[in-house]
mmCIF file with all atom_site columns, C-alpha atoms in Angstrom:
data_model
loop_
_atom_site.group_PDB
_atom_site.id
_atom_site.type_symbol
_atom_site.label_atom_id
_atom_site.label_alt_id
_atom_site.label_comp_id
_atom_site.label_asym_id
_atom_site.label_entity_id
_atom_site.label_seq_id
_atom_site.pdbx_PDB_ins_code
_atom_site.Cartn_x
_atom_site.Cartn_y
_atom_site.Cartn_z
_atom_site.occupancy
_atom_site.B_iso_or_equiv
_atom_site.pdbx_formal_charge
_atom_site.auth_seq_id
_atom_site.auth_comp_id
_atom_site.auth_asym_id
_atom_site.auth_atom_id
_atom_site.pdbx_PDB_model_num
ATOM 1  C CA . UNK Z 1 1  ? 16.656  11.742  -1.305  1.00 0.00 ? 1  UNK Z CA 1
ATOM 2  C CA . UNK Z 1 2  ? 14.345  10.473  1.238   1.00 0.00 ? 2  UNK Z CA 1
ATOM 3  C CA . UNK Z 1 3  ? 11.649  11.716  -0.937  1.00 0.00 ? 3  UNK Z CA 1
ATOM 4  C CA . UNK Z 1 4  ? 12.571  9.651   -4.029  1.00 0.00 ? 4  UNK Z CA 1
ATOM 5  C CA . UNK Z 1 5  ? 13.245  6.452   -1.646  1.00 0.00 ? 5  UNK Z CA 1
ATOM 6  C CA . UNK Z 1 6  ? 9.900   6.644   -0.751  1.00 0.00 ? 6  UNK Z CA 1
ATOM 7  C CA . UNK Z 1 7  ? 8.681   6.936   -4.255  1.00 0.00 ? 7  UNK Z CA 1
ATOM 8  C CA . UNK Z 1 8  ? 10.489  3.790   -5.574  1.00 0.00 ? 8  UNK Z CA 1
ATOM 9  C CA . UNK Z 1 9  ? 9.864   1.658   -2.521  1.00 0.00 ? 9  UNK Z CA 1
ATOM 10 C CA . UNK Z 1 10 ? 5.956   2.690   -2.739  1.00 0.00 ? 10 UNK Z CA 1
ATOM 11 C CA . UNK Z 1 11 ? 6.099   1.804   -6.462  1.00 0.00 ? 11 UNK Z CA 1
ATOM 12 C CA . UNK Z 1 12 ? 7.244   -1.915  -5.943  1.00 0.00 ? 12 UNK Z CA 1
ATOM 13 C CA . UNK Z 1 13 ? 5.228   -2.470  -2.517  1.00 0.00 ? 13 UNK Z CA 1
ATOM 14 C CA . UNK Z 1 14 ? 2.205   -1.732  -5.125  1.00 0.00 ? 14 UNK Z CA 1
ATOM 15 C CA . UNK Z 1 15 ? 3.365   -3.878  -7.626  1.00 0.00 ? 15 UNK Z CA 1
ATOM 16 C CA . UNK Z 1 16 ? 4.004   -6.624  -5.160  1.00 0.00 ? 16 UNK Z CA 1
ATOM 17 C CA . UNK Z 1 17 ? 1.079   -5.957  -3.626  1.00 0.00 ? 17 UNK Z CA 1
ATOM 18 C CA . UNK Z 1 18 ? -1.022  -6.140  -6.923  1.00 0.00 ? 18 UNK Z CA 1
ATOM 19 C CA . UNK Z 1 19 ? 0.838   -9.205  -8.007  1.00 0.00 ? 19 UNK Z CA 1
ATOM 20 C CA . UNK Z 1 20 ? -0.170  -10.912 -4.631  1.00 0.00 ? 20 UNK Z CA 1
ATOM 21 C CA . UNK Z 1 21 ? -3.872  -9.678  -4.796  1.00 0.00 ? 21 UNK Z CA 1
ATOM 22 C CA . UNK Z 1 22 ? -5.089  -9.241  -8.460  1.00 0.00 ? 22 UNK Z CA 1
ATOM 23 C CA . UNK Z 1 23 ? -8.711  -7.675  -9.168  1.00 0.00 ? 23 UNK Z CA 1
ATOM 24 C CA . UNK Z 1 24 ? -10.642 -6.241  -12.013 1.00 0.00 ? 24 UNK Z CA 1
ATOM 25 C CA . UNK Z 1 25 ? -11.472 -2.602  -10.680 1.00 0.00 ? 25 UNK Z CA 1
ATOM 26 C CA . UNK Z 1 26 ? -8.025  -2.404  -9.060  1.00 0.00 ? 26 UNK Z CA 1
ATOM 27 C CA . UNK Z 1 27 ? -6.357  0.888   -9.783  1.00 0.00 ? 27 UNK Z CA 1
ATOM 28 C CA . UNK Z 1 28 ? -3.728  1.268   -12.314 1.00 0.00 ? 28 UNK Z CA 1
ATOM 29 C CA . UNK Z 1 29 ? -1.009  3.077   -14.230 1.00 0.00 ? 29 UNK Z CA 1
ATOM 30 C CA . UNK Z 1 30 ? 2.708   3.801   -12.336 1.00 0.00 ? 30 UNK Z CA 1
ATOM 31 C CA . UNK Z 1 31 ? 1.260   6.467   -10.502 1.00 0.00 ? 31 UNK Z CA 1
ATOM 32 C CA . UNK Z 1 32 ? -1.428  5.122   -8.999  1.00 0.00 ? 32 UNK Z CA 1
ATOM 33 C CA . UNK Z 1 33 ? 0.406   2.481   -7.997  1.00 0.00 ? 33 UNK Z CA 1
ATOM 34 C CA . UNK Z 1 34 ? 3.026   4.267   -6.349  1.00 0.00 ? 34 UNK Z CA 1
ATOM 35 C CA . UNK Z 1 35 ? 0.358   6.066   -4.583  1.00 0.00 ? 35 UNK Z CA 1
ATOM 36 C CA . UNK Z 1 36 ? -1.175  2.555   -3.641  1.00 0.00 ? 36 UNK Z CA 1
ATOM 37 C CA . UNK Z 1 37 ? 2.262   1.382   -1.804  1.00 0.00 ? 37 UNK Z CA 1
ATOM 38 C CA . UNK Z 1 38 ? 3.247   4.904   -0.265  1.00 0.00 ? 38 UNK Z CA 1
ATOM 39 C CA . UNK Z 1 39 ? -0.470  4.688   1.270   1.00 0.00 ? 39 UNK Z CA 1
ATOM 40 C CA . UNK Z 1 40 ? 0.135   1.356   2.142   1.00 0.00 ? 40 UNK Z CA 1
ATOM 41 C CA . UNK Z 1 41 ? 3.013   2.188   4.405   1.00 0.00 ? 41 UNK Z CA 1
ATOM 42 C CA . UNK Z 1 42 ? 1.247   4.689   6.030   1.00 0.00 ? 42 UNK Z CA 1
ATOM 43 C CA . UNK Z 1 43 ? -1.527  2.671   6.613   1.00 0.00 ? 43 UNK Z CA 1
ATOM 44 C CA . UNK Z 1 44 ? 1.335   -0.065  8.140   1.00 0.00 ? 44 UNK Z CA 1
ATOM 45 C CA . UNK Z 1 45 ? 2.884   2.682   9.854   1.00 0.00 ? 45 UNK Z CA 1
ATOM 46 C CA . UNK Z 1 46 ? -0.314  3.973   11.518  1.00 0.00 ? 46 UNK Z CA 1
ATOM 47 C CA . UNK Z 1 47 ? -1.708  0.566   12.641  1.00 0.00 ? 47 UNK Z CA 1
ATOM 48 C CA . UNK Z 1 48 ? 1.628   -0.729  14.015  1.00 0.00 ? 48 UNK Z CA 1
ATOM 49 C CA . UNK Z 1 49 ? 2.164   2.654   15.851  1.00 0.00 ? 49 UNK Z CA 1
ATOM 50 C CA . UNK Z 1 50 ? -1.387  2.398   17.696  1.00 0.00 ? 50 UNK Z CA 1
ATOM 51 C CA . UNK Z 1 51 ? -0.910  -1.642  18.558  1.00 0.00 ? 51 UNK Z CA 1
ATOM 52 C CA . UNK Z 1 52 ? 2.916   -0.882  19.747  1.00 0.00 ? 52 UNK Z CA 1
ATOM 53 C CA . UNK Z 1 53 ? 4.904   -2.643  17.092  1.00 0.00 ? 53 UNK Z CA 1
ATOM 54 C CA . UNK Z 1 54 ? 6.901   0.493   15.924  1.00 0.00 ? 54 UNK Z CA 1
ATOM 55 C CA . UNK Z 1 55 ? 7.716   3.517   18.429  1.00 0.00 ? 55 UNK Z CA 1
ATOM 56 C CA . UNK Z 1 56 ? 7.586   7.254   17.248  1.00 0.00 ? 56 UNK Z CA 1
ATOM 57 C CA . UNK Z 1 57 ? 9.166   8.008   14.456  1.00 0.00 ? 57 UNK Z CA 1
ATOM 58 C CA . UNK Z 1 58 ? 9.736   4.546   13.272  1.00 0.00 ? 58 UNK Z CA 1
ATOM 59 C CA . UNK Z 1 59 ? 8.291   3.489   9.840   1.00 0.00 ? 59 UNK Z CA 1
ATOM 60 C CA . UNK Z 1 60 ? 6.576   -0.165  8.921   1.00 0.00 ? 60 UNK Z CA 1
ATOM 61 C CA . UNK Z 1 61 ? 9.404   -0.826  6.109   1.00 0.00 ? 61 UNK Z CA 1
ATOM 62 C CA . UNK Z 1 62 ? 8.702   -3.065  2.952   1.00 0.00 ? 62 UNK Z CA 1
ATOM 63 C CA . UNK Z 1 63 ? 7.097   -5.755  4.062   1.00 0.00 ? 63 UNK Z CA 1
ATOM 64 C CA . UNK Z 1 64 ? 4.709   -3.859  5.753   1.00 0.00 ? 64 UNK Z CA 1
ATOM 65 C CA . UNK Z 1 65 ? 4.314   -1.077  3.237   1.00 0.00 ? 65 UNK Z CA 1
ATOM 66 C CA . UNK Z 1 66 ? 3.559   -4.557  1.165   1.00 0.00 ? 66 UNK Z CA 1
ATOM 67 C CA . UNK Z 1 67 ? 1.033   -5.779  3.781   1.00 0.00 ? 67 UNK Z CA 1
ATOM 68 C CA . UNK Z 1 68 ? -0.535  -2.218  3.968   1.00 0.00 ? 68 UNK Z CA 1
ATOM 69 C CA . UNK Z 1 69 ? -1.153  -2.285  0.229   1.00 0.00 ? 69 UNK Z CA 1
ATOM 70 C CA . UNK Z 1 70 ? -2.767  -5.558  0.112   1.00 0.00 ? 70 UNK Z CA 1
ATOM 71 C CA . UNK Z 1 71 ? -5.136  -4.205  2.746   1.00 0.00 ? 71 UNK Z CA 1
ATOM 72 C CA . UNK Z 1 72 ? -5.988  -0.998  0.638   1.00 0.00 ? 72 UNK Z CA 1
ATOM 73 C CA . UNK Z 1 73 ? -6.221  -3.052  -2.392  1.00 0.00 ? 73 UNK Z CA 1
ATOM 74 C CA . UNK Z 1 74 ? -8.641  -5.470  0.024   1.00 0.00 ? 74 UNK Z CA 1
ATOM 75 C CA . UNK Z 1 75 ? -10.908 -2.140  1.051   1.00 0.00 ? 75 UNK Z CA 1
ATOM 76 C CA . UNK Z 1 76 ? -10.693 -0.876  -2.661  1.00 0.00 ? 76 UNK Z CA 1
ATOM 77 C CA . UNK Z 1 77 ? -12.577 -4.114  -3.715  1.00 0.00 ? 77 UNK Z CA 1
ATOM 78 C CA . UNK Z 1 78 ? -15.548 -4.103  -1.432  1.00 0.00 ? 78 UNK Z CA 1
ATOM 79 C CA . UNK Z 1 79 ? -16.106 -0.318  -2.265  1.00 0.00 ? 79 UNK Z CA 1
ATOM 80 C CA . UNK Z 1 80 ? -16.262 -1.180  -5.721  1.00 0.00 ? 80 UNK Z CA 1
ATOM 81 C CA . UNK Z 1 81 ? -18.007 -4.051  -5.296  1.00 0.00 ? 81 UNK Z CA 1
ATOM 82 C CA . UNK Z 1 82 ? -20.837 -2.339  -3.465  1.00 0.00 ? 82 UNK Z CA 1
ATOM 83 C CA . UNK Z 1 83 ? -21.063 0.498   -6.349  1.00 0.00 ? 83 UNK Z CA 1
ATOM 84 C CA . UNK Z 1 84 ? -20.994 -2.087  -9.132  1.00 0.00 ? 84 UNK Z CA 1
#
């Protein structure tokens, strides 16, 4: 079940995230914007883990899987800029 929580909260942090920072060469469809949240978190996850916001084993929740997504989306844009 944890599995499928992670699914559906990755799929709306990437919609919220895509709603709060819209672009042209953004990735779409559901599953890459699943993909785009559930990386987000990590991303959260990782970064608040190495500054000490979240211990072991603690994850960055929604508004950071959110936060994480924006900065994907952020990195996603000056690749593609730079290529284009």
């Amino acid at each position: 079940m944890t599995i499928i929580w992670t699914i559906i909260i990755g799929f709306i942090a990437g919609v919220i995230a895509k709603f709060l920072h819209p672009g042209d060469k953004e990735p779409s469809g559901f599953i890459l914007t699943t993909i785009l949240g559930i990386v987000g978190a990590l991303v959260a996850t990782w970064i608040g883990q190495a500054v000490g916001w979240y211990g072991p084993g603690e994850g960055a929740g929604f508004i950071g899987a959110i936060v994480g997504a924006i900065l994907i989306l952020v990195i996603w844009g000056a690749v593609t800029r730079k290529r284009g």
